Amino acid sequence: MSDAAIAAPKIKAKISRDDWIMRGCMGVIGIFLAMFVLLPLYTMMSKSFENKAGDFIGLTNYLEYFSTPALFLSAVNSLYISIFGTFLVLGTAFVYAYALTRTCMPFKVFFKLVAVIPLLTPSLLAGISLVYWFGKQGAAKELLFGELIYGPIGIIIGSSYWVFPHALMIVITALSIADARLYEAAISLRTKPLKVFFTVTLPGCKYGLISAGFVVFTLIFTDFGVPKVIGGNFNMLATDIYKQVIGQQNFQMGAVVSVVLLIPAVIAFSVDRIVQKKQVAQLSSRAVPYVPKPERRRDMIMLAFCSLVAFLILCMIGMAQYAALIKFWPYNLELTLGNYDFDLANGGGWESYFNSIRMSLYTAVVGTIIIFFGAYLVEKGRGFAIGRNAFHAVAMLPLAVPGMALGLAYIFFFNNPANPFNFLYGTMGILVVVTVTHFYTVSHLTAVTALKQIDPEFESVAASLKAPFYRTFARITIPVCLPAILDISMYLFLNAMTTVSAVVFLYSTDTTLASVAVLNMDDQGELPFAAAMAMMIAYTCAGARILHVILTRGITKSTQAWRER
């Protein structure tokens, strides 16, 4: 090669009109993320360095926090409850997932359906159910041998219930990918089953287990619903924020506790991202799918274990349903529908329930449009690597931000007359925005994963034919990714119906939500009404999930026929 050829300058690709439009759209959505994630968090952190008069006082609030034994103890409580709960849930989820993927156990479909029930209910339901089971007048309080359910025992049990399916889905995915050749080699070498487990099975799913562990830790550490209902005098960081803001109107100390709550969650998220980058493909093009072989003794043991876990889940949801139908626990156990007359309750009426449906629908529609289009701009955009990487980084941030911290940050940011978006405060709009923001990351990752499956040649051919990007987006990208788009909308709807931590500081008298009504009813001592409202949320989520399955099947037949070739 000649020196002239080596020294030839690089030819820069010409930026087309479509590229400028896509970058402009990315900038708009980037401003949305900055406005509703970065700036509120910055405002909250700034408030933690101020006194009630708004004067800068440095680290005084933090010194006061760590020098107050009761407040500092909350951080310790949150840590050890989360660590203990993580090991409990992860161990249970691993055995349950192993039974579903690596054995010939019967009734797998039934056990899969039962395992997802907690996803359809607010975390508050677990606490309510435990009160009826093991409270001072509980049906099975003798099983605790004199111990009180109000405190760490109740928090661990309740948190394990609603976090379990989150861990299970990740572990099932990790265990579903296995190369049968490794197991065949182990059998041919006459390797003992226990050694095969520790040298083949565990190493193959270790990244999934690590990811599930960090997810469980973060969810338990930042949860507000379970400790609020069943925690009693046992303080956790999330409940401390609520007490500081709602009980004492001490917003500055609430900001301090939020920052303390934020730090472990960010660390766990960061470590998880680092670990995931080290993950390598488990299956090659020559891999052989693993098919479990019947082994009666093992299969029966796994059936017994899964039956026990499923029984406990059904007991939790079953007691909540029973509590919603009785007149006066435990003195009058006659069945009644009177507890569903929410207009008689002080915590919130039927309007709260319909507000939740409206908010969830708005969140599903608006959130899906913004998130999927943003992911498309990141994945299918040409050039502008710095901007796309920055957008992706900001899109990942909400996953590490606890709902309580985000909700308090919105108070500081939007309840400021100087903010041009102040008009959103106290409206349905701010509830939609905070919910979309809170659950942005998982939806973004789902959209990116779906978009990666589409060959980049589609965009290249469209560009060579001078077809505008929006035509390719509408005629190719959306139809191909329609199942993922429906999954995103369902994910946003279900979480909007069940969330409480992110919205508990932001609702007004006109925008009370069903999940908040459950919390208020519990505070008022109206547990039967709270159980009934929690079950209404569960009914709605179950109905939406069934509708989603029906729509997905119909749409798949009409738009995904190419997959059957």
Short mmCIF file of C-alpha atoms in Angstrom, two decimals, residues 4 12 18 30 52 58 85 119 125 160 186 188 197 214 242-243 274 302 319 431 446 461 466 471 517 521 564:
data_model
loop_
_atom_site.label_atom_id
_atom_site.label_comp_id
_atom_site.label_asym_id
_atom_site.label_seq_id
_atom_site.Cartn_x
_atom_site.Cartn_y
_atom_site.Cartn_z
CA ALA A 4 -0.46 8.35 -0.30
CA LYS A 12 -16.94 11.60 7.00
CA ASP A 18 -33.36 12.09 8.62
CA GLY A 30 -33.38 13.46 26.44
CA LYS A 52 -36.05 24.78 56.96
CA GLY A 58 -23.48 21.96 54.69
CA GLY A 85 -34.57 -11.49 52.53
CA LEU A 119 -47.06 -9.30 40.42
CA LEU A 125 -51.66 -6.69 50.25
CA SER A 160 -40.45 -12.34 50.15
CA ALA A 186 -20.29 -35.32 32.67
CA SER A 188 -19.79 -40.19 30.19
CA PHE A 197 -24.47 -29.30 39.85
CA PHE A 214 -29.27 -7.41 43.29
CA TYR A 242 -42.78 8.98 55.07
CA LYS A 243 -42.70 9.84 58.77
CA ILE A 274 -20.49 -4.35 35.88
CA MET A 302 -39.46 -30.84 43.52
CA MET A 319 -56.69 -14.59 53.11
CA LEU A 431 -48.67 11.02 38.58
CA THR A 446 -37.18 -4.47 26.58
CA VAL A 461 -32.03 -0.22 2.17
CA LYS A 466 -34.50 7.66 -0.02
CA ARG A 471 -41.96 5.38 7.02
CA ALA A 517 -56.47 4.41 49.22
CA MET A 521 -57.61 2.76 54.83
CA GLU A 564 -43.31 -19.36 11.25
#
